[in-house]
């Protein structure tokens, strides 16, 4: 991966469209899961439609500049017809201003720091575009300092939490998605103004389960070359578990507001 800073001017000037939907997350918070849910909803529960292409093509990654054969996120987005589902890991303050000028909707997914850090550690082991994470003890200290790609988890979740006051942001918790996936699918549907029947919710629920996504080549990043993501070291769809209850995190978040 080329440093994001080398393309910053292009990213900063990115032109959002009013019907763009931004999915924003700290890395490893459940982005891919939410992308699959949203794409399924946008296809009215016709989940077979989501098999048309891998996740990173259906929902391009705004700020990513990978070496070939993976095209840059912006190049892909410019060729993507509306309505676009745009993925970003940028902290709130760095999101291109055009998203706010165009009054775009945003779905943010937050995951508790501990599980997020563990997931990020294993991802950095298999992600050959990042330096080796070293030992867990070393890594966790860097994570706590925000000395990892996309910076501090704390600043990220808090910055986006506060953004809810200014913009059309649906703030979702990974742990809530685990606790009651259908409830969260319906929440996203309402936010997108979609009123799908219960059988569509059921189909989306089945299609976006951990076990289904793990086996789905269009959702499990198996199409990525192994010199970028080496899934023999750790699978992209690793455990999909949560150890901390969402109520505890929400409580923590509210202490800051
Ligand atoms: P683990 O490493 O803890 O297993 P992202 O998409 O933001 O990179 O997040 C990846 C994390 O979300 C991984 O966590 C992955 O297993 C988990 N994940 C992906 N799809 C999921 C699903 N359908 N249900 C639960 N967790 C899922």
Coordinates of C-alpha atoms and ligand atoms in Angstrom, one line a residue:
X1 CA 0.0 0.0 0.0
X2 CA 1.3 3.4 -0.8
X3 CA 1.1 5.9 2.0
X4 CA -2.2 7.7 2.0
X5 CA -0.4 11.0 2.4
X6 CA 1.1 10.7 -1.1
X7 CA -2.4 10.9 -2.6
X8 CA -3.9 13.3 0.0
X9 CA -4.6 16.1 -2.4
X10 CA -6.7 13.9 -4.6
X11 CA -8.5 12.4 -1.6
X12 CA -9.2 15.7 0.0
X13 CA -10.8 17.0 -3.3
X14 CA -12.9 13.9 -3.8
X15 CA -16.3 14.8 -5.2
X16 CA -19.1 13.0 -3.3
X17 CA -22.5 12.7 -4.9
X18 CA -25.7 13.4 -2.9
X19 CA -26.8 9.8 -3.0
X20 CA -23.4 8.4 -1.9
X21 CA -23.7 6.3 1.3
X22 CA -20.5 6.4 3.4
X23 CA -19.6 3.5 5.6
X24 CA -17.0 4.7 8.1
X25 CA -15.2 2.5 10.6
X26 CA -12.0 2.1 12.4
X27 CA -10.2 -0.9 10.7
X28 CA -11.5 -4.3 11.8
X29 CA -14.7 -3.0 13.4
X30 CA -17.0 -5.0 11.1
X31 CA -16.8 -2.9 7.9
X32 CA -17.1 -5.9 5.5
X33 CA -20.1 -7.3 7.4
X34 CA -21.9 -3.9 7.3
X35 CA -20.9 -3.5 3.6
X36 CA -22.6 -6.9 2.8
X37 CA -25.7 -5.9 4.8
X38 CA -26.0 -2.6 3.1
X39 CA -25.4 -4.0 -0.4
X40 CA -28.1 -6.7 0.3
X41 CA -30.5 -4.0 1.4
X42 CA -29.7 -1.8 -1.6
X43 CA -30.6 -4.8 -3.7
X44 CA -33.9 -5.2 -1.9
X45 CA -32.9 -8.5 -0.3
X46 CA -32.0 -10.1 -3.7
X47 CA -28.8 -11.4 -2.1
X48 CA -27.7 -13.2 -5.3
X49 CA -27.1 -9.7 -6.7
X50 CA -24.3 -9.2 -4.2
X51 CA -22.3 -12.0 -5.8
X52 CA -21.7 -9.8 -8.9
X53 CA -18.3 -8.7 -7.6
X54 CA -16.0 -8.8 -4.5
X55 CA -16.6 -6.4 -1.7
X56 CA -13.8 -4.0 -2.6
X57 CA -15.3 -3.6 -6.1
X58 CA -19.0 -3.2 -4.9
X59 CA -18.0 -0.8 -2.2
X60 CA -14.7 0.9 -3.1
X61 CA -12.3 2.0 -0.4
X62 CA -12.0 5.8 -0.7
X63 CA -8.4 6.5 0.5
X64 CA -6.7 3.3 -0.5
X65 CA -3.8 3.4 -3.0
X66 CA -2.5 -0.2 -3.4
X67 CA 0.1 -1.3 -5.9
X68 CA -1.3 -2.9 -9.1
X69 CA -3.3 -5.0 -9.8
X70 CA -5.5 -3.3 -7.2
X71 CA -6.7 0.1 -8.5
X72 CA -6.9 3.1 -6.2
X73 CA -10.2 3.6 -4.4
X74 CA -10.8 7.0 -6.1
X75 CA -10.2 5.6 -9.6
X76 CA -12.8 2.9 -8.8
X77 CA -15.3 5.3 -7.3
X78 CA -15.1 7.6 -10.3
X79 CA -16.2 4.7 -12.5
X80 CA -18.9 3.4 -10.1
X81 CA -22.5 4.2 -11.0
X82 CA -24.8 5.8 -8.4
X83 CA -25.9 5.1 -5.8
X84 CA -22.3 4.4 -4.5
X85 CA -21.4 2.7 -1.3
X86 CA -18.1 4.3 -0.2
X87 CA -15.9 2.7 2.4
X88 CA -13.6 4.8 4.5
X89 CA -11.5 4.3 7.7
X90 CA -10.7 8.1 7.8
X91 CA -11.3 9.8 11.2
X92 CA -14.2 12.2 11.0
X93 CA -11.9 15.3 10.7
X94 CA -10.2 14.0 7.6
X95 CA -13.3 13.0 5.6
X96 CA -13.5 15.0 2.3
X97 CA -15.7 18.0 2.8
X98 CA -17.9 17.2 -0.2
X99 CA -19.6 14.5 1.8
X100 CA -20.9 17.2 4.1
X101 CA -21.7 19.7 1.3
X102 CA -23.7 17.0 -0.4
X103 CA -25.4 16.0 2.9
X104 CA -24.5 12.3 2.4
X105 CA -25.7 9.7 4.8
X106 CA -23.1 7.9 6.9
X107 CA -23.2 4.6 8.7
X108 CA -20.5 4.2 11.3
X109 CA -19.7 0.9 13.0
X110 CA -17.8 0.9 16.3
X111 CA -16.4 -2.2 18.0
X112 CA -15.0 -2.4 21.5
X113 CA -11.3 -1.6 21.8
X114 CA -10.2 -5.0 23.0
X115 CA -11.7 -7.1 20.3
X116 CA -10.9 -4.5 17.7
X117 CA -7.2 -4.5 18.7
X118 CA -7.0 -8.3 18.7
X119 CA -8.6 -8.4 15.2
X120 CA -6.2 -5.7 14.0
X121 CA -3.2 -7.6 15.3
X122 CA -4.1 -10.7 13.4
X123 CA -4.9 -8.7 10.3
X124 CA -1.6 -6.9 10.4
X125 CA 0.1 -10.3 10.6
X126 CA -1.5 -11.4 7.3
X127 CA -1.6 -7.9 5.7
X128 CA 1.6 -7.8 3.7
X129 CA 1.1 -4.1 3.0
X130 CA 1.8 -3.3 6.6
X131 CA 4.9 -3.9 8.8
X132 CA 4.8 -7.0 10.9
X133 CA 3.0 -6.2 14.1
X134 CA 5.6 -7.9 16.3
X135 CA 4.5 -9.5 19.6
X136 CA 1.1 -8.8 21.0
X137 CA 2.6 -7.0 24.0
X138 CA 4.4 -4.6 21.7
X139 CA 1.4 -4.2 19.4
X140 CA -1.1 -3.4 22.1
X141 CA 1.1 -0.5 23.4
X142 CA 1.3 0.9 19.9
X143 CA -2.5 0.4 19.5
X144 CA -3.1 2.3 22.7
X145 CA -0.9 5.1 21.6
X146 CA -2.6 5.2 18.2
X147 CA 0.6 4.3 16.5
X148 CA -1.1 2.1 13.9
X149 CA -2.5 2.7 10.5
X150 CA -5.5 5.2 10.7
X151 CA -4.4 6.3 14.2
X152 CA -6.1 6.2 17.5
X153 CA -9.1 4.0 18.1
X154 CA -10.2 6.4 20.9
X155 CA -10.1 9.5 18.7
X156 CA -11.8 7.7 15.9
X157 CA -14.9 6.3 17.8
X158 CA -15.3 9.6 19.7
X159 CA -14.9 11.9 16.7
X160 CA -17.6 10.0 14.8
X161 CA -19.8 9.8 17.9
X162 CA -19.8 13.6 18.1
X163 CA -20.4 13.9 14.3
X164 CA -23.9 12.6 14.9
X165 CA -24.9 16.0 16.1
X166 CA -23.9 17.7 12.8
X167 CA -24.6 15.1 10.1
X168 CA -26.9 12.3 9.1
X169 CA -24.9 9.5 10.9
X170 CA -26.3 6.2 12.0
X171 CA -23.9 4.9 14.7
X172 CA -24.0 1.1 15.0
X173 CA -22.2 -1.2 17.4
X174 CA -20.6 -4.4 16.2
X175 CA -21.7 -6.0 19.5
X176 CA -25.3 -5.0 18.8
X177 CA -25.0 -6.6 15.4
X178 CA -23.9 -9.8 17.1
X179 CA -26.6 -9.6 19.8
X180 CA -29.5 -9.2 17.4
X181 CA -28.5 -9.1 13.7
X182 CA -32.1 -8.8 12.4
X183 CA -32.8 -5.8 14.7
X184 CA -29.7 -4.0 13.4
X185 CA -30.5 -5.0 9.7
X186 CA -34.0 -3.4 10.2
X187 CA -32.3 -0.3 11.8
X188 CA -30.1 0.1 8.7
X189 CA -33.1 -0.4 6.4
X190 CA -35.0 2.3 8.2
X191 CA -32.0 4.7 7.9
X192 CA -31.9 4.0 4.2
X193 CA -35.6 4.5 3.8
X194 CA -36.2 0.9 2.8
X195 CA -39.2 -1.1 3.9
X196 CA -38.5 -4.6 3.0
X197 CA -40.7 -7.6 3.9
X198 CA -39.7 -10.0 6.7
X199 CA -38.6 -12.7 4.2
X200 CA -36.1 -10.3 2.7
X201 CA -34.8 -9.5 6.2
X202 CA -34.5 -13.3 6.8
X203 CA -32.5 -13.7 3.5
X204 CA -30.2 -10.8 4.4
X205 CA -29.7 -12.3 7.9
X206 CA -28.7 -15.7 6.5
X207 CA -26.6 -14.3 3.7
X208 CA -24.6 -12.0 6.1
X209 CA -24.0 -14.5 8.9
X210 CA -20.4 -15.1 9.8
X211 CA -20.5 -18.7 8.4
X212 CA -22.1 -17.7 5.1
X213 CA -19.7 -14.8 4.6
X214 CA -16.7 -16.9 5.5
X215 CA -17.6 -19.3 2.6
X216 CA -18.5 -16.5 0.2
X217 CA -15.6 -15.7 -2.2
X218 CA -17.2 -12.3 -2.9
X219 CA -17.1 -11.4 0.8
X220 CA -14.1 -13.1 2.3
X221 CA -11.3 -11.3 0.4
X222 CA -10.1 -14.6 -1.0
X223 CA -9.9 -12.8 -4.4
X224 CA -7.0 -10.7 -3.1
X225 CA -3.6 -11.8 -4.1
X226 CA -1.7 -13.6 -1.3
X227 CA 1.2 -11.2 -1.6
X228 CA -1.2 -8.5 -0.3
X229 CA -3.3 -10.6 2.1
X230 CA -1.8 -13.9 3.1
X231 CA -4.8 -15.8 4.5
X232 CA -2.6 -18.9 5.3
X233 CA -1.3 -16.8 8.2
X234 CA -4.7 -15.7 9.5
X235 CA -8.0 -15.8 7.6
X236 CA -9.8 -12.5 6.9
X237 CA -13.0 -14.0 8.3
X238 CA -11.2 -15.0 11.5
X239 CA -13.5 -15.5 14.5
X240 CA -16.3 -12.9 14.3
X241 CA -16.7 -13.1 18.1
X242 CA -17.3 -10.5 20.7
X243 CA -16.2 -10.5 24.3
X244 CA -17.5 -7.2 25.5
X245 CA -21.2 -6.2 25.8
X246 CA -22.3 -3.2 23.8
X247 CA -24.1 -1.6 26.8
X248 CA -20.7 -1.2 28.5
X249 CA -19.2 0.6 25.5
X250 CA -22.2 2.8 25.0
X251 CA -21.9 3.8 28.7
X252 CA -18.3 4.6 28.2
X253 CA -19.0 6.7 25.1
X254 CA -21.7 8.7 26.9
X255 CA -19.2 9.6 29.6
X256 CA -17.3 11.5 27.0
X257 CA -20.2 13.5 25.6
Ligands
LIG1 P1 -12.2 -11.0 13.8 O1 -10.8 -10.8 13.3 O2 -12.4 -10.7 15.2 O3 -12.7 -12.3 13.4 P2 -13.4 -5.4 8.9 O4 -14.4 -5.8 7.9 O5 -13.7 -4.0 9.5 O6 -12.0 -5.6 8.5 O7 -13.6 -6.3 10.2 C1 -13.2 -7.7 10.2 C2 -13.7 -8.3 11.4 O8 -15.2 -8.5 11.3 C3 -13.1 -9.7 11.6 O9 -13.1 -9.9 13.0 C4 -14.2 -10.6 10.9 O10 -14.2 -11.9 11.3 C5 -15.5 -9.8 11.4 N1 -16.6 -10.2 10.6 C6 -16.8 -10.1 9.3 N2 -18.0 -10.5 8.9 C7 -18.6 -10.9 10.0 C8 -19.9 -11.4 10.2 N3 -20.8 -11.7 9.3 N4 -20.3 -11.6 11.5 C9 -19.4 -11.4 12.5 N5 -18.2 -10.9 12.4 C10 -17.8 -10.6 11.1

